């Protein structure tokens, strides 16, 4: 007997669920009562059992998809049974087109409350959705306008998918080297399709989480392209061509950024991609040239080299990761070079040409004309504000070098309009955008809060990881600060040796007279996790003494931070001073 399996309604308030995991695949046998799939909501996770026995003939919904309750997700039938009528009933074709997806939740608070402000947020990335939630928490009526997917670049084509791929690359390299850990395994191969599916599942789950948070906080979400009409109104153009006017008291612009493509001849050739294209490659190229040795370029160089691909990096400056401490930059350059990455610094790309089925990148270095060929060319030399055609000039918002001008309260020159995130060009990081969103929302609600950039950490997801907060040694010299340095090598740290990643250091910069900590730079396993301690130390204006007298756990990477602080006073305990 054939049947349609549906997304169950697991509670009175449930309207949709995320199909988190299939326990069976197409073609698998299943018995009535056997677990078929798992469903997640913002409140629970449930296993769903099959209603009948048979063969899983069609799966209509991929893992990670959000589906309305009672919508068909699979067809169970006998092996040779005709299921065309069931597919038609499910709204799918013979190829098994996906079932209807849930519409984005819209919760509109129609009650007029005295003193409540109408706040509109343009852009639903990590700055925008956090600003919307905080504004709603403070009692405002909030509308969020997003033209693409909630979560913005970070969740959809940035931080989260990149780090998901990087984790797979890390695990792959560990398994390949497992014999040195005392574990013998067979042949190891890369299943790129499954890696991409996992990336998609994680992204969709996090995006669904954002939707749930906005719904819970009664934020009205409108899908469409926003354009400022006046200082008090926005016109939203929806994908079906319809429009909606949104009137507001205050607006927060959080439209993010887009990859910047320089005017290099041949940059529009097929096979030349940006970071978004790199995340969605149908297959891994055996060879690739990366133009740009900043954070994004070096992360992709790390990712692809861990997968065993031949990578060439071209960077205009004389060093990679120019924003990081130079000693750290040199260490990671050496690490990547040993892994086979060809790093070319101090060079300028002049042209990209097609040579058969390959791309040829021409560049100059020390007045010498050079070239390198590869299957793909990845261009990651920076990002630009995503503010074109949103009506900023029409209402008089001040721009500088293509970015929105704001003060430390995140205000623009138009008194009721704020801007946050990448479109301001301050520090283009997701966690900065989120904090700026909180600052803007609180100032709109009557508080007086300033954005403090002193304690913003920067993370680079390579192997081993890099994390930094505060002044670099180079910046301290520029500012004329009388400073001292403490360095502790990870080769003397037990946890780093256990992790087989002991090539890095922890470096602490402090004021020579007061011993206040001014900067911390780490290249070590889990550096991005432990940098929070250093950021807190800067926030509290901690001295070397205060870190020294804080007991750190053993064996951990974090104890290397204390040892670097001790080294500042020539009293490291686990390394010769």
Coordinates of C-alpha atoms in Angstrom, one line a residue:
X1 CA 0.0 0.0 0.0
X2 CA 1.4 3.4 -1.0
X3 CA 1.2 6.5 1.1
X4 CA 2.5 10.1 1.5
X5 CA 4.6 10.8 4.6
X6 CA 3.9 14.4 5.8
X7 CA 5.5 16.9 8.1
X8 CA 3.6 16.2 11.4
X9 CA 1.9 18.8 13.5
X10 CA 3.5 18.1 16.9
X11 CA 1.7 20.8 18.9
X12 CA -1.1 23.3 18.8
X13 CA 1.2 26.2 18.0
X14 CA 3.4 24.4 15.5
X15 CA 3.0 25.6 12.0
X16 CA 6.3 24.4 10.4
X17 CA 9.4 22.3 11.2
X18 CA 12.9 21.7 9.9
X19 CA 13.5 18.3 8.4
X20 CA 16.7 17.8 10.2
X21 CA 17.7 14.2 9.2
X22 CA 16.6 11.4 7.1
X23 CA 17.0 7.9 8.7
X24 CA 16.3 6.3 5.3
X25 CA 17.3 7.1 1.7
X26 CA 15.5 6.6 -1.6
X27 CA 15.3 2.9 -2.4
X28 CA 15.6 1.8 1.3
X29 CA 13.1 -0.7 2.8
X30 CA 11.2 0.5 5.8
X31 CA 8.8 -1.1 8.2
X32 CA 5.7 0.5 9.7
X33 CA 6.7 2.2 13.0
X34 CA 10.4 2.4 12.0
X35 CA 11.9 5.9 12.3
X36 CA 11.9 7.7 8.9
X37 CA 13.1 11.2 9.7
X38 CA 13.8 13.7 12.5
X39 CA 12.0 17.0 12.7
X40 CA 13.1 20.1 14.7
X41 CA 11.3 23.2 15.8
X42 CA 12.5 26.0 18.1
X43 CA 11.1 24.0 21.0
X44 CA 11.8 20.3 20.4
X45 CA 13.3 17.6 18.3
X46 CA 11.2 14.5 17.4
X47 CA 11.7 11.3 15.5
X48 CA 8.9 10.6 13.0
X49 CA 7.9 7.0 12.3
X50 CA 6.7 5.6 9.0
X51 CA 2.9 5.1 8.7
X52 CA 3.3 2.0 6.4
X53 CA 5.8 -0.5 5.3
X54 CA 7.4 -0.5 1.8
X55 CA 10.1 1.2 -0.1
X56 CA 11.1 4.9 0.2
X57 CA 10.4 5.7 -3.4
X58 CA 10.7 9.5 -3.4
X59 CA 12.2 12.0 -0.9
X60 CA 10.6 15.4 -1.6
X61 CA 12.4 17.5 1.0
X62 CA 16.1 17.8 1.6
X63 CA 17.7 17.8 5.0
X64 CA 17.7 21.3 6.5
X65 CA 14.6 22.4 4.7
X66 CA 11.8 24.2 6.6
X67 CA 8.4 22.7 5.7
X68 CA 4.8 23.6 6.7
X69 CA 2.9 21.1 8.8
X70 CA 0.9 18.5 6.9
X71 CA 3.0 19.1 3.7
X72 CA 4.2 15.8 2.0
X73 CA 7.9 15.0 2.5
X74 CA 8.2 11.5 1.1
X75 CA 6.4 8.7 -0.8
X76 CA 6.4 5.1 0.5
X77 CA 5.2 2.4 -1.9
X78 CA 5.9 -1.1 -3.2
X79 CA 8.9 -1.4 -5.4
X80 CA 7.2 -1.4 -8.8
X81 CA 4.0 0.5 -7.8
X82 CA 2.9 3.5 -9.9
X83 CA 3.4 6.6 -7.7
X84 CA 2.6 9.3 -10.3
X85 CA -0.8 10.1 -8.7
X86 CA 0.8 10.5 -5.3
X87 CA 3.5 12.7 -6.7
X88 CA 0.9 14.9 -8.3
X89 CA -1.0 15.0 -5.0
X90 CA 2.2 16.1 -3.3
X91 CA 2.7 18.9 -5.9
X92 CA 5.9 17.2 -7.2
X93 CA 6.8 16.0 -10.7
X94 CA 8.3 12.6 -11.7
X95 CA 11.7 13.9 -10.7
X96 CA 10.5 14.6 -7.2
X97 CA 10.5 18.4 -7.0
X98 CA 10.7 19.7 -3.5
X99 CA 7.5 20.1 -1.5
X100 CA 6.1 23.5 -0.7
X101 CA 8.4 25.4 1.7
X102 CA 7.0 27.4 4.7
X103 CA 6.6 31.1 4.2
X104 CA 8.6 33.3 6.4
X105 CA 6.8 34.1 9.6
X106 CA 5.2 37.5 9.9
X107 CA 4.2 38.7 13.3
X108 CA 2.7 42.2 13.3
X109 CA 1.9 43.9 16.5
X110 CA -1.2 46.0 15.6
X111 CA -1.7 47.5 19.1
X112 CA -0.8 51.1 19.4
X113 CA 1.2 51.7 22.5
X114 CA 2.0 55.1 23.9
X115 CA 5.7 56.0 23.6
X116 CA 6.6 53.0 21.3
X117 CA 8.7 53.9 18.3
X118 CA 8.3 52.5 14.8
X119 CA 11.8 51.2 13.9
X120 CA 12.6 49.8 10.5
X121 CA 15.8 47.8 9.9
X122 CA 17.0 47.5 6.3
X123 CA 19.0 44.3 5.9
X124 CA 18.7 41.0 7.9
X125 CA 22.4 40.1 8.3
X126 CA 24.2 39.6 11.7
X127 CA 23.9 43.4 12.2
X128 CA 20.4 43.9 11.1
X129 CA 18.6 41.0 12.8
X130 CA 20.4 41.6 16.1
X131 CA 19.5 45.3 15.9
X132 CA 15.9 44.3 15.2
X133 CA 15.7 41.9 18.1
X134 CA 17.3 44.4 20.5
X135 CA 15.0 47.2 19.4
X136 CA 12.0 44.9 20.0
X137 CA 13.3 43.9 23.4
X138 CA 13.4 47.6 24.3
X139 CA 9.6 47.8 23.5
X140 CA 9.6 49.2 20.0
X141 CA 7.5 48.1 17.1
X142 CA 10.1 46.8 14.6
X143 CA 10.0 45.9 10.9
X144 CA 12.9 44.2 9.2
X145 CA 13.2 44.4 5.4
X146 CA 15.4 41.8 3.6
X147 CA 15.8 41.3 -0.1
X148 CA 17.5 37.9 0.0
X149 CA 18.0 35.4 2.8
X150 CA 17.9 36.2 6.5
X151 CA 21.3 35.9 8.1
X152 CA 23.0 38.0 5.3
X153 CA 26.4 37.2 3.9
X154 CA 27.7 35.8 7.2
X155 CA 25.2 32.9 7.5
X156 CA 24.6 32.3 3.8
X157 CA 27.8 33.0 1.8
X158 CA 30.4 34.0 4.4
X159 CA 31.5 33.0 7.9
X160 CA 29.3 30.0 8.5
X161 CA 29.6 28.1 5.2
X162 CA 33.3 28.9 4.9
X163 CA 34.0 27.6 8.4
X164 CA 31.9 24.5 7.7
X165 CA 34.1 23.7 4.7
X166 CA 37.2 24.4 6.7
X167 CA 36.2 22.0 9.4
X168 CA 35.7 19.2 6.8
X169 CA 39.2 20.1 5.4
X170 CA 40.7 19.9 9.0
X171 CA 39.1 16.5 9.7
X172 CA 40.3 15.2 6.3
X173 CA 43.9 16.3 6.9
X174 CA 43.7 14.7 10.4
X175 CA 42.4 11.4 9.1
X176 CA 45.1 11.3 6.4
X177 CA 47.7 11.8 9.1
X178 CA 46.0 9.5 11.6
X179 CA 48.9 7.0 11.6
X180 CA 50.9 9.5 13.5
X181 CA 48.2 9.4 16.2
X182 CA 48.4 5.7 16.4
X183 CA 45.2 5.1 14.3
X184 CA 45.4 3.1 11.1
X185 CA 42.7 3.7 8.5
X186 CA 42.0 2.7 4.9
X187 CA 42.0 4.9 1.9
X188 CA 40.5 8.4 2.6
X189 CA 38.7 10.3 -0.1
X190 CA 36.8 13.6 -0.4
X191 CA 33.0 13.5 -1.1
X192 CA 32.5 17.1 -2.2
X193 CA 28.8 16.7 -2.8
X194 CA 28.2 15.5 0.8
X195 CA 30.5 18.3 2.2
X196 CA 28.4 20.8 0.3
X197 CA 25.1 19.2 1.6
X198 CA 26.4 19.4 5.1
X199 CA 27.2 23.1 4.6
X200 CA 23.7 23.7 3.2
X201 CA 22.1 21.9 6.2
X202 CA 24.0 23.9 8.8
X203 CA 23.3 27.2 7.0
X204 CA 19.6 26.5 6.6
X205 CA 19.3 25.4 10.3
X206 CA 20.9 28.7 11.5
X207 CA 18.8 30.8 9.1
X208 CA 15.7 29.0 10.4
X209 CA 16.9 29.9 13.9
X210 CA 17.1 33.6 13.0
X211 CA 13.5 33.4 11.6
X212 CA 12.3 31.9 14.8
X213 CA 14.1 34.5 17.0
X214 CA 12.5 37.3 14.9
X215 CA 9.1 35.7 15.2
X216 CA 9.4 35.2 18.9
X217 CA 10.4 38.9 19.4
X218 CA 7.4 40.0 17.2
X219 CA 9.5 41.5 14.5
X220 CA 7.6 42.0 11.3
X221 CA 9.7 40.6 8.4
X222 CA 9.1 41.9 4.8
X223 CA 10.8 40.3 1.8
X224 CA 11.8 42.8 -0.8
X225 CA 14.1 45.6 -2.0
X226 CA 14.0 48.7 0.2
X227 CA 14.5 52.2 -1.1
X228 CA 14.4 55.4 1.0
X229 CA 11.6 57.7 -0.1
X230 CA 11.9 60.3 2.6
X231 CA 13.5 60.6 6.0
X232 CA 10.4 58.9 7.4
X233 CA 9.4 56.4 4.8
X234 CA 10.7 53.5 2.7
X235 CA 9.2 51.9 -0.4
X236 CA 9.6 48.1 -0.6
X237 CA 9.5 46.4 -4.0
X238 CA 8.6 42.7 -3.7
X239 CA 9.7 39.9 -6.1
X240 CA 6.2 39.7 -7.6
X241 CA 6.5 43.4 -8.6
X242 CA 4.2 44.7 -5.8
X243 CA 5.2 47.5 -3.5
X244 CA 4.6 48.3 0.1
X245 CA 5.2 51.6 1.9
X246 CA 6.7 51.5 5.4
X247 CA 6.5 54.5 7.6
X248 CA 9.0 54.8 10.5
X249 CA 10.3 57.0 13.3
X250 CA 13.8 55.6 13.1
X251 CA 15.7 53.5 10.6
X252 CA 18.8 51.4 10.8
X253 CA 20.5 50.7 7.5
X254 CA 22.4 47.4 7.6
X255 CA 22.8 46.4 4.0
X256 CA 26.2 44.8 4.3
X257 CA 28.8 44.6 1.5
X258 CA 29.6 42.9 -1.7
X259 CA 32.9 41.4 -3.1
X260 CA 35.0 44.1 -4.8
X261 CA 36.2 43.2 -8.3
X262 CA 39.1 45.3 -9.6
X263 CA 39.4 46.5 -13.2
X264 CA 41.8 43.8 -14.3
X265 CA 41.6 42.8 -18.0
X266 CA 40.0 39.3 -18.2
X267 CA 38.4 39.4 -14.7
X268 CA 35.0 38.6 -16.4
X269 CA 36.2 35.4 -17.9
X270 CA 34.5 32.1 -17.1
X271 CA 36.3 30.5 -14.2
X272 CA 37.2 33.7 -12.5
X273 CA 35.2 33.7 -9.2
X274 CA 34.6 35.6 -6.0
X275 CA 34.2 34.2 -2.5
X276 CA 30.5 33.3 -3.1
X277 CA 31.4 31.4 -6.2
X278 CA 34.2 29.6 -4.3
X279 CA 31.7 28.3 -1.7
X280 CA 29.5 26.9 -4.4
X281 CA 32.0 25.1 -6.6
X282 CA 30.5 22.0 -8.2
X283 CA 33.9 20.3 -7.8
X284 CA 37.2 21.1 -6.3
X285 CA 39.8 22.5 -8.8
X286 CA 43.1 20.7 -8.8
X287 CA 44.8 24.1 -9.3
X288 CA 43.7 27.6 -8.3
X289 CA 45.2 31.1 -8.2
X290 CA 44.0 33.4 -5.4
X291 CA 44.3 37.1 -6.0
X292 CA 44.5 38.6 -2.5
X293 CA 46.4 37.5 0.6
X294 CA 44.1 39.0 3.2
X295 CA 41.9 37.0 5.6
X296 CA 39.5 35.6 3.0
X297 CA 42.3 34.7 0.6
X298 CA 44.4 33.0 3.2
X299 CA 41.5 31.1 4.6
X300 CA 40.7 29.7 1.1
X301 CA 44.4 28.9 0.6
X302 CA 44.3 27.0 3.8
X303 CA 41.1 25.2 2.9
X304 CA 42.1 24.1 -0.6
X305 CA 45.7 23.1 0.4
X306 CA 44.4 20.9 3.2
X307 CA 42.3 19.1 0.5
X308 CA 45.6 18.6 -1.3
X309 CA 45.1 21.1 -4.1
X310 CA 47.8 23.3 -5.7
X311 CA 47.3 26.9 -4.6
X312 CA 49.1 30.0 -5.7
X313 CA 48.5 33.3 -3.8
X314 CA 49.2 36.7 -5.3
X315 CA 49.4 39.6 -2.9
X316 CA 50.2 43.2 -3.7
X317 CA 51.7 44.1 -0.3
X318 CA 55.1 42.6 0.9
X319 CA 53.3 40.3 3.3
X320 CA 50.1 38.3 3.7
X321 CA 47.5 39.1 6.4
X322 CA 48.5 42.8 6.5
X323 CA 46.2 43.6 9.4
X324 CA 47.8 41.0 11.7
X325 CA 50.9 41.2 13.8
X326 CA 53.9 40.8 11.4
X327 CA 55.5 37.9 13.4
X328 CA 52.2 36.0 13.2
X329 CA 51.9 36.8 9.5
X330 CA 55.3 35.4 8.8
X331 CA 54.7 32.3 10.8
X332 CA 51.5 31.4 8.9
X333 CA 53.2 32.2 5.6
X334 CA 55.9 29.7 6.5
X335 CA 53.3 27.1 7.5
X336 CA 51.4 27.5 4.3
X337 CA 54.6 27.4 2.2
X338 CA 55.6 24.1 3.8
X339 CA 52.2 22.7 2.9
X340 CA 52.8 23.6 -0.8
X341 CA 51.1 26.9 -1.1
X342 CA 53.0 29.2 -3.5
X343 CA 52.9 32.7 -1.8
X344 CA 53.9 35.6 -4.1
X345 CA 54.0 39.0 -2.3
X346 CA 54.8 42.4 -3.5
X347 CA 53.3 41.7 -6.9
X348 CA 50.6 43.3 -9.2
X349 CA 48.2 41.4 -11.4
X350 CA 48.1 42.9 -14.9
X351 CA 45.9 40.5 -16.9
X352 CA 43.9 37.3 -16.9
X353 CA 43.8 35.3 -20.1
X354 CA 42.3 32.0 -21.2
X355 CA 44.8 29.4 -22.4
X356 CA 42.7 26.4 -23.6
X357 CA 40.8 25.0 -20.7
X358 CA 43.0 26.9 -18.2
X359 CA 43.4 30.5 -17.0
X360 CA 46.7 32.3 -17.2
X361 CA 47.3 35.1 -14.6
X362 CA 50.0 37.6 -15.6
X363 CA 51.6 39.6 -12.9
X364 CA 54.7 41.7 -12.2
X365 CA 57.1 41.2 -9.2
X366 CA 60.2 43.4 -8.7
X367 CA 59.8 44.7 -12.3
X368 CA 59.8 41.1 -13.6
X369 CA 56.9 39.9 -15.8
X370 CA 55.6 36.5 -14.5
X371 CA 52.6 34.3 -15.0
X372 CA 50.9 31.3 -13.5
X373 CA 48.2 29.0 -14.9
X374 CA 45.3 27.3 -13.1
X375 CA 41.8 25.9 -13.5
X376 CA 40.2 28.6 -11.4
X377 CA 41.0 32.1 -10.3
X378 CA 39.6 33.4 -7.0
X379 CA 39.5 37.2 -6.6
X380 CA 39.3 38.3 -2.9
X381 CA 40.9 41.7 -2.6
X382 CA 38.3 43.4 -0.5
X383 CA 34.6 44.3 -0.2
X384 CA 32.5 47.3 -1.0
X385 CA 29.3 48.7 0.6
X386 CA 26.1 47.3 -0.7
X387 CA 24.2 50.7 -0.9
X388 CA 23.6 51.2 -4.6
X389 CA 20.1 52.4 -5.5
X390 CA 18.7 52.4 -2.0
X391 CA 18.0 56.2 -2.0
X392 CA 20.6 57.4 0.4
X393 CA 21.7 60.4 -1.7
X394 CA 18.1 61.5 -2.3
X395 CA 17.5 62.0 1.4
X396 CA 21.0 63.6 2.0
X397 CA 22.8 60.9 3.9
X398 CA 26.5 61.6 3.8
X399 CA 28.9 59.1 2.2
X400 CA 32.6 58.9 2.1
X401 CA 34.7 56.7 -0.2
X402 CA 31.6 54.7 -0.9
X403 CA 30.6 54.0 2.7
X404 CA 27.9 55.6 5.0
X405 CA 29.4 58.1 7.5
X406 CA 28.4 57.4 11.1
X407 CA 29.5 58.6 14.6
X408 CA 30.3 56.4 17.6
X409 CA 26.5 56.3 18.4
X410 CA 26.0 54.8 14.8
X411 CA 24.1 57.9 13.8
X412 CA 24.2 59.3 10.3
X413 CA 24.0 63.0 9.6
X414 CA 20.2 62.5 9.2
X415 CA 19.2 62.5 12.9
X416 CA 16.6 59.7 12.9
X417 CA 18.6 57.3 10.6
X418 CA 21.4 55.0 11.8
X419 CA 23.8 52.7 9.9
X420 CA 25.7 49.6 11.1
X421 CA 27.9 46.9 9.7
X422 CA 29.9 46.6 6.6
X423 CA 28.1 49.5 4.8
X424 CA 29.7 51.9 7.3
X425 CA 33.2 50.6 6.4
X426 CA 34.4 50.6 10.0
X427 CA 35.6 47.1 10.8
X428 CA 34.0 44.6 8.4
X429 CA 33.3 41.7 10.7
X430 CA 30.1 40.0 11.7
X431 CA 30.6 40.5 15.4
X432 CA 31.2 44.2 15.0
X433 CA 28.0 44.6 13.0
X434 CA 26.1 42.8 15.7
X435 CA 27.5 45.0 18.4
X436 CA 26.9 48.1 16.3
X437 CA 23.3 46.9 16.0
X438 CA 22.8 46.8 19.7
X439 CA 24.4 50.3 20.1
X440 CA 22.0 51.7 17.4
X441 CA 18.9 50.1 18.9
X442 CA 19.7 51.3 22.4
X443 CA 20.4 54.8 21.3
X444 CA 17.1 54.9 19.4
X445 CA 15.4 53.8 22.7
X446 CA 16.7 56.7 24.6
X447 CA 20.0 55.4 26.0
X448 CA 23.4 57.0 25.3
X449 CA 25.7 54.2 24.2
X450 CA 29.0 54.5 22.2
X451 CA 30.7 51.8 20.1
X452 CA 34.1 50.8 21.5
X453 CA 36.4 49.3 18.9
X454 CA 39.3 48.8 21.3
X455 CA 38.4 45.3 22.1
X456 CA 37.3 43.9 18.7
X457 CA 39.0 40.6 18.1
X458 CA 39.9 39.5 14.6
X459 CA 40.0 35.8 13.7
X460 CA 41.6 33.9 10.8
X461 CA 40.5 30.3 10.4
X462 CA 43.6 28.6 9.2
X463 CA 45.5 25.6 10.7
X464 CA 46.5 26.5 13.3
X465 CA 44.0 29.3 14.0
X466 CA 45.0 32.9 14.3
X467 CA 43.3 35.4 16.6
X468 CA 44.2 39.0 17.5
X469 CA 42.9 41.8 19.7
X470 CA 44.3 45.3 20.4
X471 CA 47.5 46.8 19.2
X472 CA 50.0 45.0 17.1
X473 CA 53.7 45.7 17.7
X474 CA 53.8 47.7 14.5
X475 CA 50.9 49.9 15.5
X476 CA 52.4 50.4 19.0
X477 CA 55.6 51.7 17.3
X478 CA 53.6 54.1 15.1
X479 CA 51.8 55.5 18.1
X480 CA 55.1 56.1 19.9
X481 CA 54.1 53.8 22.9
X482 CA 56.9 52.6 25.1
X483 CA 55.9 48.9 25.2
X484 CA 57.3 45.5 26.0
X485 CA 56.6 42.1 24.5
X486 CA 56.2 38.6 25.9
X487 CA 56.2 35.6 23.6
X488 CA 55.5 32.0 24.5
X489 CA 56.0 29.3 21.8
X490 CA 53.3 26.6 21.4
X491 CA 56.0 24.0 21.0
X492 CA 56.3 24.3 24.8
X493 CA 52.5 23.8 25.4
X494 CA 51.4 20.3 26.2
X495 CA 47.9 20.6 24.7
X496 CA 49.3 22.0 21.4
X497 CA 51.7 19.1 21.2
X498 CA 48.8 16.6 21.8
X499 CA 46.9 18.3 19.0
X500 CA 49.9 18.1 16.6
X501 CA 49.7 21.8 16.0
X502 CA 52.6 23.4 17.9
X503 CA 54.0 25.8 15.3
X504 CA 52.5 28.9 16.7
X505 CA 53.0 31.4 19.5
X506 CA 51.1 33.6 22.0
X507 CA 52.4 37.2 21.9
X508 CA 51.4 39.8 24.5
X509 CA 52.1 43.6 24.1
X510 CA 51.9 45.7 27.3
X511 CA 52.7 49.2 28.4
X512 CA 56.3 49.2 29.7
X513 CA 55.5 51.5 32.7
X514 CA 52.0 50.5 33.8
X515 CA 52.1 46.9 32.5
X516 CA 48.6 47.4 31.1
X517 CA 47.9 44.8 28.4
X518 CA 47.5 46.6 25.0
X519 CA 47.4 43.7 22.5
X520 CA 47.3 39.9 22.3
X521 CA 48.1 37.9 19.2
X522 CA 47.7 34.1 19.0
X523 CA 48.6 31.4 16.5
X524 CA 47.5 28.2 18.1
X525 CA 44.8 25.5 18.1
X526 CA 41.5 27.0 19.2
X527 CA 43.0 30.5 19.1
X528 CA 39.6 31.9 18.0
X529 CA 38.0 30.4 21.2
X530 CA 40.5 31.7 23.7
X531 CA 40.9 35.2 22.3
X532 CA 37.8 36.2 24.3
X533 CA 39.9 36.1 27.5
X534 CA 42.3 38.6 26.0
X535 CA 39.5 40.8 24.7
X536 CA 38.1 40.9 28.2
X537 CA 41.5 41.7 29.6
X538 CA 41.7 44.8 27.3
X539 CA 38.2 45.8 28.2
X540 CA 39.0 45.7 31.9
X541 CA 42.3 47.4 31.3
X542 CA 44.0 44.5 33.0
X543 CA 47.6 44.4 33.9
X544 CA 50.1 41.6 33.6
X545 CA 49.8 41.0 37.3
X546 CA 46.1 40.4 37.1
X547 CA 46.5 37.7 34.5
X548 CA 49.5 36.1 36.3
X549 CA 47.5 35.8 39.5
X550 CA 44.6 34.2 37.6
X551 CA 44.9 30.4 37.8
X552 CA 44.6 28.8 34.3
X553 CA 43.7 25.2 33.7
X554 CA 46.1 22.5 32.6
X555 CA 46.6 21.1 30.0
X556 CA 45.0 23.8 27.9
X557 CA 45.9 26.2 25.1
X558 CA 44.8 29.1 27.4
X559 CA 47.6 28.5 29.8
X560 CA 50.0 29.7 27.0
X561 CA 48.4 33.1 27.4
X562 CA 49.5 33.3 31.0
X563 CA 52.9 32.0 30.1
X564 CA 53.3 34.8 27.5
X565 CA 52.3 37.3 30.1
X566 CA 54.9 35.8 32.5
X567 CA 57.5 36.0 29.6
X568 CA 56.8 39.8 29.5
X569 CA 58.4 39.9 32.9
X570 CA 61.1 37.4 32.0
X571 CA 59.6 34.8 34.3
X572 CA 57.9 32.2 32.1
X573 CA 57.8 28.9 33.9
X574 CA 57.6 26.4 31.1
X575 CA 60.1 28.0 28.7
X576 CA 63.6 29.4 29.0
X577 CA 63.4 33.2 29.3

